[in-house]
PDB file of C-alpha atoms in Angstrom:
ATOM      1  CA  UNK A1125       0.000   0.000   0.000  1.00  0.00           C
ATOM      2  CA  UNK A1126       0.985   3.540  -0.467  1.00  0.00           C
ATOM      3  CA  UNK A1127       1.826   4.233   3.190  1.00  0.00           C
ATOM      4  CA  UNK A1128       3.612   7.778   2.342  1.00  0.00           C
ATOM      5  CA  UNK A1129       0.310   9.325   1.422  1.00  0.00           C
ATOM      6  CA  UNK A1130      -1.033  11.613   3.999  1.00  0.00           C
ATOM      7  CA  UNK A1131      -4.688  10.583   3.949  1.00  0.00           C
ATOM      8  CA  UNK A1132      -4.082   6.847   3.607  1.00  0.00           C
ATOM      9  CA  UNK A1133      -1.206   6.850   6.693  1.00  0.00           C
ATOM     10  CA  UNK A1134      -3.894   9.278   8.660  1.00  0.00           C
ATOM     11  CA  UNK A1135      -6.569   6.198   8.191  1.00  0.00           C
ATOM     12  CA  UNK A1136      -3.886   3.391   9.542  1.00  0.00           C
ATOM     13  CA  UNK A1137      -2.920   5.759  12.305  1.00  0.00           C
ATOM     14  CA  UNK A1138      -6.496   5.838  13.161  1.00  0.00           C
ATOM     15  CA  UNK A1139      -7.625   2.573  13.353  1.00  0.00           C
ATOM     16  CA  UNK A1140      -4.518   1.235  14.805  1.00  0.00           C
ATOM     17  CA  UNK A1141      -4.365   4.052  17.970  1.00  0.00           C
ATOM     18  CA  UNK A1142      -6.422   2.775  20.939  1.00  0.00           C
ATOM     19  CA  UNK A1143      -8.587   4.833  21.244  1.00  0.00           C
ATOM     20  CA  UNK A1144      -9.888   6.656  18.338  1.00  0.00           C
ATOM     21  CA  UNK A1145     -12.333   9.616  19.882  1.00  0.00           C
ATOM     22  CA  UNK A1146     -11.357  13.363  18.591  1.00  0.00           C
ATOM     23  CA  UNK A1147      -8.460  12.518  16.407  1.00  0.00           C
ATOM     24  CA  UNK A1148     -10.100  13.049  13.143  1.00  0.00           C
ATOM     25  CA  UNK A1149     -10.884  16.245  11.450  1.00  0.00           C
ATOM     26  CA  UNK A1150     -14.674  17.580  11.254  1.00  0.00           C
ATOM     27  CA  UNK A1151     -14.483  17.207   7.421  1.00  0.00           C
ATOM     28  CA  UNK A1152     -12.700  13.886   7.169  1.00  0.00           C
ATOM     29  CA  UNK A1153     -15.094  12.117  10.001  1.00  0.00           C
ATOM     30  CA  UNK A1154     -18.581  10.543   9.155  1.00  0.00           C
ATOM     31  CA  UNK A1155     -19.956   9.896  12.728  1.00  0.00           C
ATOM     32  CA  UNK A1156     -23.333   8.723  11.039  1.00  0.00           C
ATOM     33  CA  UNK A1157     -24.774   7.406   7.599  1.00  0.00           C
ATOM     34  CA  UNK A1158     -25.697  10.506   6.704  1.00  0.00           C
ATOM     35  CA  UNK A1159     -23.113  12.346   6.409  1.00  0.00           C
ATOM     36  CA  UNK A1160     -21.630   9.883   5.070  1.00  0.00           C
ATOM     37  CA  UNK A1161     -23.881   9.208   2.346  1.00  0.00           C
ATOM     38  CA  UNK A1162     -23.819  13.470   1.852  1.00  0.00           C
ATOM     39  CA  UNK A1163     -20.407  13.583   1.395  1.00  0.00           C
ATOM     40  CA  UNK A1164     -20.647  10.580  -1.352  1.00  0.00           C
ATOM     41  CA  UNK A1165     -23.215  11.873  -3.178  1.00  0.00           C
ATOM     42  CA  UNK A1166     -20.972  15.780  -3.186  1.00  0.00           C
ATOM     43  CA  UNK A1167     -18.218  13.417  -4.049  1.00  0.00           C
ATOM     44  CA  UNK A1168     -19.750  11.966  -7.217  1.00  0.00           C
ATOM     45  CA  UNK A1169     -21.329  15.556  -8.541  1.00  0.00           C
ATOM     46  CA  UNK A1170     -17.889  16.805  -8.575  1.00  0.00           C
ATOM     47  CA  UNK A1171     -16.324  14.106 -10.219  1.00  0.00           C
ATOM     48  CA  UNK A1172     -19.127  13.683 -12.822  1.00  0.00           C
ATOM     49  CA  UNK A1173     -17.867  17.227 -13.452  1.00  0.00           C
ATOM     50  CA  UNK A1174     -14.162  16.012 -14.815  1.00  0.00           C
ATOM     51  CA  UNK A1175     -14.376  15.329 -18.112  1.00  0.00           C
ATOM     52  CA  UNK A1176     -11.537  12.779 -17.013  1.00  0.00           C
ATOM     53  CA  UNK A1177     -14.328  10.934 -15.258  1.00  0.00           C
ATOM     54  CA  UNK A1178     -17.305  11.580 -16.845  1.00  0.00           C
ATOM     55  CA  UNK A1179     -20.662   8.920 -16.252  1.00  0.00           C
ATOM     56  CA  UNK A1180     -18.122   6.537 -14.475  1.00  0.00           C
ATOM     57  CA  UNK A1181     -18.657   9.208 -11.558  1.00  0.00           C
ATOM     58  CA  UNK A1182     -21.408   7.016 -11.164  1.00  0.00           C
ATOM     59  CA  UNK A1183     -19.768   3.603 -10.889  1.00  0.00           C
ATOM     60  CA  UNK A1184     -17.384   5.656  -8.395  1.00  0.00           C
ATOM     61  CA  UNK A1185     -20.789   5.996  -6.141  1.00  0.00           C
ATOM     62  CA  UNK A1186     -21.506   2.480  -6.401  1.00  0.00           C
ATOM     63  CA  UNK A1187     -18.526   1.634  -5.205  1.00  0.00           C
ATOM     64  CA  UNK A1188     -18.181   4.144  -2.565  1.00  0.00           C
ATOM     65  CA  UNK A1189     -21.788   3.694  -1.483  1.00  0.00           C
ATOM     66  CA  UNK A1190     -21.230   0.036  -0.703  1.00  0.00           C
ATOM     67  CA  UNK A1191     -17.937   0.065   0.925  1.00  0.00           C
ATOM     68  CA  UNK A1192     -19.131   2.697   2.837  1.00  0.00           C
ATOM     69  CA  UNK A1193     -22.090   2.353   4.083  1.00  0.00           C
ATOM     70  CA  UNK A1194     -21.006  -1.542   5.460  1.00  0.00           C
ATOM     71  CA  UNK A1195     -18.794   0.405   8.204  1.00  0.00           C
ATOM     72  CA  UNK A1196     -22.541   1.617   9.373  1.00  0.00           C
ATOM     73  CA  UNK A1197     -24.633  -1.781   8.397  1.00  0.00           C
ATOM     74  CA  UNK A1198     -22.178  -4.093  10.432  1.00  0.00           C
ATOM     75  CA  UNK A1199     -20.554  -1.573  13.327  1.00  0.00           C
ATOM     76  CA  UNK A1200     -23.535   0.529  14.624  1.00  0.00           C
ATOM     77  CA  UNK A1201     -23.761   0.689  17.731  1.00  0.00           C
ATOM     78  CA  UNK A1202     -20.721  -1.571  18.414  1.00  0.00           C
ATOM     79  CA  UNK A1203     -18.142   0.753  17.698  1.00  0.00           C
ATOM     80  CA  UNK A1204     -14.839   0.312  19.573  1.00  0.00           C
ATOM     81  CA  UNK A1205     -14.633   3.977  20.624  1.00  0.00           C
ATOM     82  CA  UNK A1206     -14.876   6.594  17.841  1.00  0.00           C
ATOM     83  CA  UNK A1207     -18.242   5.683  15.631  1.00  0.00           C
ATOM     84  CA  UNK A1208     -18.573   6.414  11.879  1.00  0.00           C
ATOM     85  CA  UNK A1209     -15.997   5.906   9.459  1.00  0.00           C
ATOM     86  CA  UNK A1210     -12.931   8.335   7.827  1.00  0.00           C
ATOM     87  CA  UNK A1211     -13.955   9.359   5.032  1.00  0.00           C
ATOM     88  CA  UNK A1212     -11.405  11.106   2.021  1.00  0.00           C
ATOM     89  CA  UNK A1213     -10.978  12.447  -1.777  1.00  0.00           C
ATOM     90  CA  UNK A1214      -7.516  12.683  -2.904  1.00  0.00           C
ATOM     91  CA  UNK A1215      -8.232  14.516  -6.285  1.00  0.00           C
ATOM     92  CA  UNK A1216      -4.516  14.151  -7.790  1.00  0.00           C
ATOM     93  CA  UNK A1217      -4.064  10.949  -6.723  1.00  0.00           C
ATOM     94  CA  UNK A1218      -7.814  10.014  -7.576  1.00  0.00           C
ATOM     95  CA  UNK A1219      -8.075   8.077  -4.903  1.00  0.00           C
ATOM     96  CA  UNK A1220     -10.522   7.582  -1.817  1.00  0.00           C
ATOM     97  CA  UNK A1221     -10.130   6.127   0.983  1.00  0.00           C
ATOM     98  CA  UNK A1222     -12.655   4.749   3.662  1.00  0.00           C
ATOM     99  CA  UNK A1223     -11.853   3.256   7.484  1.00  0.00           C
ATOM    100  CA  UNK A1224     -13.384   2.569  10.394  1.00  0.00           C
ATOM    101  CA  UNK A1225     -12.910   1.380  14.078  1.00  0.00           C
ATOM    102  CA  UNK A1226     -15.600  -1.763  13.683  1.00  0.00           C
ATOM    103  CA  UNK A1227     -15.474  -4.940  14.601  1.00  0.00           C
ATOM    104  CA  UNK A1228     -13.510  -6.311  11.110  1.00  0.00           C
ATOM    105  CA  UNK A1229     -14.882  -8.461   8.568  1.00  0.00           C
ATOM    106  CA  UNK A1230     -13.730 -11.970   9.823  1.00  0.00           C
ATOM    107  CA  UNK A1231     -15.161 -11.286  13.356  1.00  0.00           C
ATOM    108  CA  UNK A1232     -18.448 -10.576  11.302  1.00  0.00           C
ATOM    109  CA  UNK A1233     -18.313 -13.452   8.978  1.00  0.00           C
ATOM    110  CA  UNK A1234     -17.637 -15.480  11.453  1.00  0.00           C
ATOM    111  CA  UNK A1235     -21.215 -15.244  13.543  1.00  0.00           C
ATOM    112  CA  UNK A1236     -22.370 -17.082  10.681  1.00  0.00           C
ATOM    113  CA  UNK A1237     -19.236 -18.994   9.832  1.00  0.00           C
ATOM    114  CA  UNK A1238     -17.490 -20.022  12.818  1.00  0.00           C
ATOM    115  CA  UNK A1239     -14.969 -22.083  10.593  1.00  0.00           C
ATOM    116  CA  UNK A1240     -13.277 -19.164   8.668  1.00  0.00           C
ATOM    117  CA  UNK A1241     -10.348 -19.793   9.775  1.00  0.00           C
ATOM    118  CA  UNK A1242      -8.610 -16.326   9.171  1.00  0.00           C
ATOM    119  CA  UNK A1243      -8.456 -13.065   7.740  1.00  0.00           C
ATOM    120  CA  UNK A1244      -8.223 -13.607   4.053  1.00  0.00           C
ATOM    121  CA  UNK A1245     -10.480 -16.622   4.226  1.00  0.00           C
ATOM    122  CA  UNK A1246     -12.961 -13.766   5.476  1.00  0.00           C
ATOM    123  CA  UNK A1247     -12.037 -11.109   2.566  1.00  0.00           C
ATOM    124  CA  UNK A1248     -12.080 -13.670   0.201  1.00  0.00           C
ATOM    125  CA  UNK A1249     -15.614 -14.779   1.355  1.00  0.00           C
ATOM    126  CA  UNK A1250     -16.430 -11.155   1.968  1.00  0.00           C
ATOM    127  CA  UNK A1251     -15.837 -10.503  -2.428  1.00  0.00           C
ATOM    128  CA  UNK A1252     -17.159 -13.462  -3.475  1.00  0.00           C
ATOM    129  CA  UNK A1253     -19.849 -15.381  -1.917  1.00  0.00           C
ATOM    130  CA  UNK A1254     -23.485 -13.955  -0.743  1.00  0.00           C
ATOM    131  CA  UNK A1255     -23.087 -13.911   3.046  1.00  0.00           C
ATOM    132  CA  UNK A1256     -23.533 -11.609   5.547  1.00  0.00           C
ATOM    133  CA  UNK A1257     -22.831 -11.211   9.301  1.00  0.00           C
ATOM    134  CA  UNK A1258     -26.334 -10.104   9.644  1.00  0.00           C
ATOM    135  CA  UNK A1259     -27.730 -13.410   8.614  1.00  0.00           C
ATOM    136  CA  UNK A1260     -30.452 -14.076   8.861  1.00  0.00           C
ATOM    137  CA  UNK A1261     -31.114 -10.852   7.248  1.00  0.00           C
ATOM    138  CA  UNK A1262     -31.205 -11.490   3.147  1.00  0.00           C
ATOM    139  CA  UNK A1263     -28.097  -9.232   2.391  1.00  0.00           C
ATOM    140  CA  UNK A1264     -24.670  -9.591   1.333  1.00  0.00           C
ATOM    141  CA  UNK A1265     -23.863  -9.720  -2.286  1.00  0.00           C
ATOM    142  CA  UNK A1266     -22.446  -5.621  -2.247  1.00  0.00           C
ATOM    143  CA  UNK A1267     -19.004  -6.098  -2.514  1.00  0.00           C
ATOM    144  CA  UNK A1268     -19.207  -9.102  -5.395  1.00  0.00           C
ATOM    145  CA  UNK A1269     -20.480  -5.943  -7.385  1.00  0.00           C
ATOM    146  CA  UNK A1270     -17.781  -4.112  -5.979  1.00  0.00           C
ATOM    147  CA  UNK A1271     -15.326  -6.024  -7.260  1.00  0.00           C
ATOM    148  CA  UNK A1272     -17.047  -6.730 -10.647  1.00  0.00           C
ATOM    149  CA  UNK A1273     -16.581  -2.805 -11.161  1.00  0.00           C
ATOM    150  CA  UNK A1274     -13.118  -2.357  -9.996  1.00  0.00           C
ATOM    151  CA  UNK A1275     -12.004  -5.399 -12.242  1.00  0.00           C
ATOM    152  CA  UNK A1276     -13.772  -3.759 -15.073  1.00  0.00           C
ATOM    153  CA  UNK A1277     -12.772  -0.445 -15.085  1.00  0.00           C
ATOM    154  CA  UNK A1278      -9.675  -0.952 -14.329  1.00  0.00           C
ATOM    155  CA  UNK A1279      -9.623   0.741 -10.820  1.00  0.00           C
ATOM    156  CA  UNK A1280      -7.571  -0.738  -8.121  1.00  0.00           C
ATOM    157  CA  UNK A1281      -9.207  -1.314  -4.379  1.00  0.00           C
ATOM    158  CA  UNK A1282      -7.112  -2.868  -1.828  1.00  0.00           C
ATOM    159  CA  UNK A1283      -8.933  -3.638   1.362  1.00  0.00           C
ATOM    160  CA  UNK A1284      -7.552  -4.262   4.826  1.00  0.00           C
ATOM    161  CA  UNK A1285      -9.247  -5.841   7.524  1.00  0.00           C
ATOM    162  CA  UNK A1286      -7.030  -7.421  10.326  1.00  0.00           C
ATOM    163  CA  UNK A1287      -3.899  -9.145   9.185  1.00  0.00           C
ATOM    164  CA  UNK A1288      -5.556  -9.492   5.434  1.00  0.00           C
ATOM    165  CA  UNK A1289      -5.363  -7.188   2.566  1.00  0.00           C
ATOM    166  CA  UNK A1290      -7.427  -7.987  -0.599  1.00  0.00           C
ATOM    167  CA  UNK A1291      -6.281  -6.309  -3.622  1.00  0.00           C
ATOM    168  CA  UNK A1292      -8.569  -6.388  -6.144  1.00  0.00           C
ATOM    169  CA  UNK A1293      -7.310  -4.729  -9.772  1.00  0.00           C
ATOM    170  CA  UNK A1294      -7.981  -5.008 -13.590  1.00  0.00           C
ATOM    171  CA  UNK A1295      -5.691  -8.093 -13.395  1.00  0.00           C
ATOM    172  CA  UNK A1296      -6.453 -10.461 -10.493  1.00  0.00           C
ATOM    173  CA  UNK A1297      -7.888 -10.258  -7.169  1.00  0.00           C
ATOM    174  CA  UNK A1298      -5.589 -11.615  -4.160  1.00  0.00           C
ATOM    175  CA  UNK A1299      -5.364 -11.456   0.093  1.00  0.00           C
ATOM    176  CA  UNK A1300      -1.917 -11.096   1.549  1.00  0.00           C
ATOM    177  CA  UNK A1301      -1.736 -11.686   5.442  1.00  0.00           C
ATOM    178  CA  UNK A1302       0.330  -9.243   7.157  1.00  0.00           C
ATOM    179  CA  UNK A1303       1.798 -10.064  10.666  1.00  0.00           C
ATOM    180  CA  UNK A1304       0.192  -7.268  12.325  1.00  0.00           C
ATOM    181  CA  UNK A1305      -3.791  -7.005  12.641  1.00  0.00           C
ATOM    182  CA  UNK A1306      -6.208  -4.104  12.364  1.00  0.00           C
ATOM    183  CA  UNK A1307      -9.307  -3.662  14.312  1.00  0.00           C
ATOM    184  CA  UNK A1308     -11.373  -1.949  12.002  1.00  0.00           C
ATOM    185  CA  UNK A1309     -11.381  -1.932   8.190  1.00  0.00           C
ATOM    186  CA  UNK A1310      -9.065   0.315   5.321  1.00  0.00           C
ATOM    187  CA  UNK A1311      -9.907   0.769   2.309  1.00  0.00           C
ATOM    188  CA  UNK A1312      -8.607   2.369  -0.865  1.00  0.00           C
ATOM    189  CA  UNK A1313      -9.717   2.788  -3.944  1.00  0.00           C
ATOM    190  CA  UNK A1314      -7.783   4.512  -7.144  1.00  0.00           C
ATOM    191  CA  UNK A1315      -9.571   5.163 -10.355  1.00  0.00           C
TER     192      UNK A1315
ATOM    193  CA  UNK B  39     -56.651 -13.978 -28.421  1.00  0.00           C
ATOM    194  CA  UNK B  40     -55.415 -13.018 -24.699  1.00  0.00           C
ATOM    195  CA  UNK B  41     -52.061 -11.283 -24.194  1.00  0.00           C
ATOM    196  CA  UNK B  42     -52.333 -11.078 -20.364  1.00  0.00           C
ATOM    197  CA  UNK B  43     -54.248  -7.785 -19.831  1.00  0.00           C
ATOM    198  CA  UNK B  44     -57.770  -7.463 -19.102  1.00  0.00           C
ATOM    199  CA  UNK B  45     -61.107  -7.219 -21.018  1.00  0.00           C
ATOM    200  CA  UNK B  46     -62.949  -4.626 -20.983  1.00  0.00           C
ATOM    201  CA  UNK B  47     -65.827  -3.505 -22.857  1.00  0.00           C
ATOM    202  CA  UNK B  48     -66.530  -0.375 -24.485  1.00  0.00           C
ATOM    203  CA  UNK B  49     -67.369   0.721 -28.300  1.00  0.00           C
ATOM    204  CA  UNK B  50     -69.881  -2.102 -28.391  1.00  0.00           C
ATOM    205  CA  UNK B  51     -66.937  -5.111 -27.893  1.00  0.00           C
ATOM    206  CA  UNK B  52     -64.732  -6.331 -25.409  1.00  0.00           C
ATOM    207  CA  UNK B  53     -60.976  -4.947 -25.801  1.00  0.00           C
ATOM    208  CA  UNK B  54     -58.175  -6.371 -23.871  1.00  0.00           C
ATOM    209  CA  UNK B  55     -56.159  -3.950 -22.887  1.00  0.00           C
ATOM    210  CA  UNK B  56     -52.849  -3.987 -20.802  1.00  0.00           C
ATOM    211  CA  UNK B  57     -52.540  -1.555 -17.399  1.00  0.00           C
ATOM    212  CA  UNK B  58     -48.981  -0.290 -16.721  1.00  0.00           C
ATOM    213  CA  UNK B  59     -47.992   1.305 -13.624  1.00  0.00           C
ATOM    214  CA  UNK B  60     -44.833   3.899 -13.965  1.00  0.00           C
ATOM    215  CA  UNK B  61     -43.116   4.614 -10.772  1.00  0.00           C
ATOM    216  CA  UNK B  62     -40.721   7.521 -11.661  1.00  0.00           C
ATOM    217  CA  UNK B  63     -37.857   6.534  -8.937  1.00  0.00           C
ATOM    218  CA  UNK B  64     -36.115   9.757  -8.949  1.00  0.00           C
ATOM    219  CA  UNK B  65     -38.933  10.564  -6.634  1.00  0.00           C
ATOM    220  CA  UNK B  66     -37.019   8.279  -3.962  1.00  0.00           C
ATOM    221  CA  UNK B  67     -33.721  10.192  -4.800  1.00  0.00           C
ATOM    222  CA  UNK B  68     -30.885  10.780  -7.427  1.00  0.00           C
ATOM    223  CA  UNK B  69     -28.497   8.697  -5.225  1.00  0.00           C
ATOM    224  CA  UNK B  70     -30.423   5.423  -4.104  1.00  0.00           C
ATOM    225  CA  UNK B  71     -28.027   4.033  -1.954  1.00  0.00           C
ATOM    226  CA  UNK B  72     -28.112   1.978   1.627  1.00  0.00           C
ATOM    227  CA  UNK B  73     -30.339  -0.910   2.614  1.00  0.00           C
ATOM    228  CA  UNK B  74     -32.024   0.961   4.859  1.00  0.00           C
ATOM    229  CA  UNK B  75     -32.993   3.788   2.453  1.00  0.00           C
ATOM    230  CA  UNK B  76     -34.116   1.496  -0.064  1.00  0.00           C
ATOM    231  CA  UNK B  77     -35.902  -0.871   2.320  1.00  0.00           C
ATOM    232  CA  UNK B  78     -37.409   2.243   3.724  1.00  0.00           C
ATOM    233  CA  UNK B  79     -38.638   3.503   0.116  1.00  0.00           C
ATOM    234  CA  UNK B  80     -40.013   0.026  -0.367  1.00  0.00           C
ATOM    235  CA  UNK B  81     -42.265   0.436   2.450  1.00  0.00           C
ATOM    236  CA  UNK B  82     -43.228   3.359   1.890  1.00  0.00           C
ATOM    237  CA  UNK B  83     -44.347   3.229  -1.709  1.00  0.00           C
ATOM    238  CA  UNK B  84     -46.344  -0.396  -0.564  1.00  0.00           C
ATOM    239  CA  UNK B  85     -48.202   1.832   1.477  1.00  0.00           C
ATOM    240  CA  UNK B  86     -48.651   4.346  -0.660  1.00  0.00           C
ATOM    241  CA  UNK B  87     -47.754   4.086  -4.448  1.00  0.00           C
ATOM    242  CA  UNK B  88     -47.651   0.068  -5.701  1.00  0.00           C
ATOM    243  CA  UNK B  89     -50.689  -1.128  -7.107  1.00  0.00           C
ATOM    244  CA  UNK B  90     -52.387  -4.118  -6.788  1.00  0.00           C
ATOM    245  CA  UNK B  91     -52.709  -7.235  -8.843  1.00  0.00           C
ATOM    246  CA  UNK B  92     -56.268  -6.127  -9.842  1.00  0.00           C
ATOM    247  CA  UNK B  93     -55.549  -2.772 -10.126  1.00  0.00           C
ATOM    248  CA  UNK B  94     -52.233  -3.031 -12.768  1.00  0.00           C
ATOM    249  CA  UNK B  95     -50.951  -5.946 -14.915  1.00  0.00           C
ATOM    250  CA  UNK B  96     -47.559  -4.719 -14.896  1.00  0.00           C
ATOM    251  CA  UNK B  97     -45.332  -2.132 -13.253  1.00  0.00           C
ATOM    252  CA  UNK B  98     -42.820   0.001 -14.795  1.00  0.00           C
ATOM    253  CA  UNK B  99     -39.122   1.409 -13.096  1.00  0.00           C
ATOM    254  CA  UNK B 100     -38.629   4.095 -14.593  1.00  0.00           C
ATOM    255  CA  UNK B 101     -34.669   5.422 -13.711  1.00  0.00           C
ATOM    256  CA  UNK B 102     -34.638   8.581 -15.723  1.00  0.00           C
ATOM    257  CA  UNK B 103     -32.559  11.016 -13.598  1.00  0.00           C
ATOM    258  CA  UNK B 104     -31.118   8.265 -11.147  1.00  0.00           C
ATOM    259  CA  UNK B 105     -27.914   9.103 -10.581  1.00  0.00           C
ATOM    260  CA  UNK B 106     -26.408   5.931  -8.638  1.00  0.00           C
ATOM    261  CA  UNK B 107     -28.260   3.156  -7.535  1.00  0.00           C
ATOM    262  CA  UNK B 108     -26.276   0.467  -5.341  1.00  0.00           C
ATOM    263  CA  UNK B 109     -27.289  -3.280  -5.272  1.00  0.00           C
ATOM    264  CA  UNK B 110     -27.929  -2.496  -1.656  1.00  0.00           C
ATOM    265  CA  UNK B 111     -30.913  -0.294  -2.542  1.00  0.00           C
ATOM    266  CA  UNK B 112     -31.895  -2.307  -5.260  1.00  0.00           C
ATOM    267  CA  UNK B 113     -32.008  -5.427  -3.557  1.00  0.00           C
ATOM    268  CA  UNK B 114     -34.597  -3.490  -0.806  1.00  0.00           C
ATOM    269  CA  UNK B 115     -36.205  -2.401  -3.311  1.00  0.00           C
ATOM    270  CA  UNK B 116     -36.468  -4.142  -6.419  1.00  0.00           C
ATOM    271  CA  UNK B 117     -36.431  -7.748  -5.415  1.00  0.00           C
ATOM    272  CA  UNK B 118     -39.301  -7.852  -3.425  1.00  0.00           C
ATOM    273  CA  UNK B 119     -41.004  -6.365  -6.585  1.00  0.00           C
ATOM    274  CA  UNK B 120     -39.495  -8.883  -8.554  1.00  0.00           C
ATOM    275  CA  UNK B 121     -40.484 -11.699  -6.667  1.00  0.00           C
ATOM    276  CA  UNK B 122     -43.776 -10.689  -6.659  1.00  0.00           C
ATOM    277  CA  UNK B 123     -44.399  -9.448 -10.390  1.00  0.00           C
ATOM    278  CA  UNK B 124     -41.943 -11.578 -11.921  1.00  0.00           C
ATOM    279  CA  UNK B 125     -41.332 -10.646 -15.912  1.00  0.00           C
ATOM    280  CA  UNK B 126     -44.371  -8.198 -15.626  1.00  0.00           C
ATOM    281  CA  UNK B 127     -41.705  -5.946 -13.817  1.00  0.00           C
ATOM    282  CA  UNK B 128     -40.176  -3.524 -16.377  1.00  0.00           C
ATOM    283  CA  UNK B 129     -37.078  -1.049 -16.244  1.00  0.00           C
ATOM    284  CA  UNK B 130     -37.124   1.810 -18.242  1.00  0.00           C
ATOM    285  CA  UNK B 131     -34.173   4.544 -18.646  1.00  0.00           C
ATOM    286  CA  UNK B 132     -31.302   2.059 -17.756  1.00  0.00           C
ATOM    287  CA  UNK B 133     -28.573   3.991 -19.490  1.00  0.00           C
ATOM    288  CA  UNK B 134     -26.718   5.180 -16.085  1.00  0.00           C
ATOM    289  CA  UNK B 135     -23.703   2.911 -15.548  1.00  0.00           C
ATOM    290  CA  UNK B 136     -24.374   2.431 -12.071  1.00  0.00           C
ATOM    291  CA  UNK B 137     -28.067   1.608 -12.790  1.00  0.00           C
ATOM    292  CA  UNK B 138     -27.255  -0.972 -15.413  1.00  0.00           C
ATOM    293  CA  UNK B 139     -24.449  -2.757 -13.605  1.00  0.00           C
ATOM    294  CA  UNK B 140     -26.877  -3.022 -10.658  1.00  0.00           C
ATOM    295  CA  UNK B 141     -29.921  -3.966 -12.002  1.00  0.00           C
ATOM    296  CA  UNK B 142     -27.999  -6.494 -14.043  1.00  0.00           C
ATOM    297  CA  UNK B 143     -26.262  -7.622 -10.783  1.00  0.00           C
ATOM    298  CA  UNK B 144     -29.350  -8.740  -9.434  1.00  0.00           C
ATOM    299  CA  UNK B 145     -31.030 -10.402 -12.068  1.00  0.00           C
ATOM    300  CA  UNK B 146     -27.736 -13.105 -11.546  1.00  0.00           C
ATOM    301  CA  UNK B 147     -28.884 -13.220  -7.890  1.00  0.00           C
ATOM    302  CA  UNK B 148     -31.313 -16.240  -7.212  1.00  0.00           C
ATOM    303  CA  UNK B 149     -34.407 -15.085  -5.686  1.00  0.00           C
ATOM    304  CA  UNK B 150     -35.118 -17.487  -2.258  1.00  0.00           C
TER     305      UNK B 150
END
């Protein structure tokens, strides 16, 4: 990952300090859905705007949508400390990245698959198989679309949740365990 | 001959005829996006805006405007609709990328 970039070290700082509360700034912090979802949609006038990005603007919502609004469908009111999720544009480096202080995707997965047996297993699940921590709830297939669209536009997303990061790009999609874990989730997206 | 609509008379005969429902879903939003937005627009327009069996024969999506839609949404939203009218459920105005790749999405999703 590109750890010299300011908004992308800010989001591993985050997650990984213990405790989380006041260290974000106003406009970078999404304490609810809302604002998330505000921000998003601002996000994807502007860049439907640049003739660089044109209608795919819209994909760029999909995307973001999704990723983002899982940090609220799967954390609320579970939080660690600091709720919401982190929430940046990085217009020369069209990037954006998303993070939160949840509970992770494998400890999610795993209330309704105990036998995951790690991180990856989960991310893997996570971008490629209908299932949700909320089961029984009829949910889950967001991020196999997610992935459909990075793959086919030739975006890159790599995703980090505990010791796994799944990088997803117009080539391949593969998880990579680290050694050290991450409560929470980090995700970036270039397009 | 039938062609699934409904006979009616007037002019002296019986004319089958074929009652569409539009649902112009810019009316939920530009950005339709979250499970609980769209399961909340679901609900809302059962109470309100979808017709029943006897009162349409088919209903019509119509995403002119839409901005982003999200399989979250859709899936809220749409599914239940599709489960219940089947191929008498219609999209119209499915140019936007985000609309296509979604609504395409879900028709690879097997309905329980």
């Amino acid at each position: 990952m590109k750890e010299l970039i300011p908004q992308i070290q800010k989001a591993f700082d985050w997650v990984s300090m213990d405790n989380g509360v006041g260290f974000l700034l106003p406009d970078e912090h999404c304490p609810t859905r809302d604002i998330f979802q505000a921000r998003a949609d601002k996000l994807v006038i502007e860049c439907a705007s640049d003739r660089s990005i044109g209608e795919n603007a819209y994909l760029l919502g999909l995307v973001i949508g999704e990723i983002g609004n899982n940090t609220f469908d799967h954390n609320l009111g579970n939080w660690r400390d600091e709720r919401g999720a982190y929430f940046v544009y990085n217009a020369d480096q069209r990037m954006v990245v998303i993070a939160d202080r949840g509970q992770g995707i494998l400890a999610t997965l795993r209330q309704v698959r105990p036998s995951i047996a790690d991180d990856c297993e989960a991310l893997t699940v996570a971008f490629t198989e209908t299932l949700s921590g909320r089961a029984p709830e009829r949910r889950g297939n967001g991020l196999k679309l997610v992935a459909k669209v990075v793959q086919e536009q030739q975006w890159k997303l790599e995703y980090r949740s505990g010791c796994g990061t799944y990088v997803i790009d117009a080539s391949a999609s593969a998880c990579t365990m680290a050694d050290d874990g991450l409560k929470g989730m980090v995700a970036i997206l270039t397009f | 001959m039938h062609n699934g609509g409904r006979w009616i008379e007037g002019y002296g005969c019986h004319i089958n005829v074929l009652i569409s429902m539009k649902i112009i879903m810019k009316n939920f939003g530009d950005f339709l996006s979250s499970r609980p937005s769209g399961k909340e627009a679901y609900l809302s327009a059962q109470a309100y805006i979808f017709p029943s069996k006897d009162e349409a024969d088919m209903i019509e999506l119509d995403f002119e405007g839409v901005k982003v839609l999200t399989p979250s949404w859709a899936d809220e939203f749409v599914t239940p609709l599709a489960e219940q009218w089947g191929n008498k459920l219609h999209f119209l105005h499915t140019d936007n990328l985000s609309v296509k790749a979604t609504l395409e999405f879900l028709k690879q999703i097997p309905i329980a």
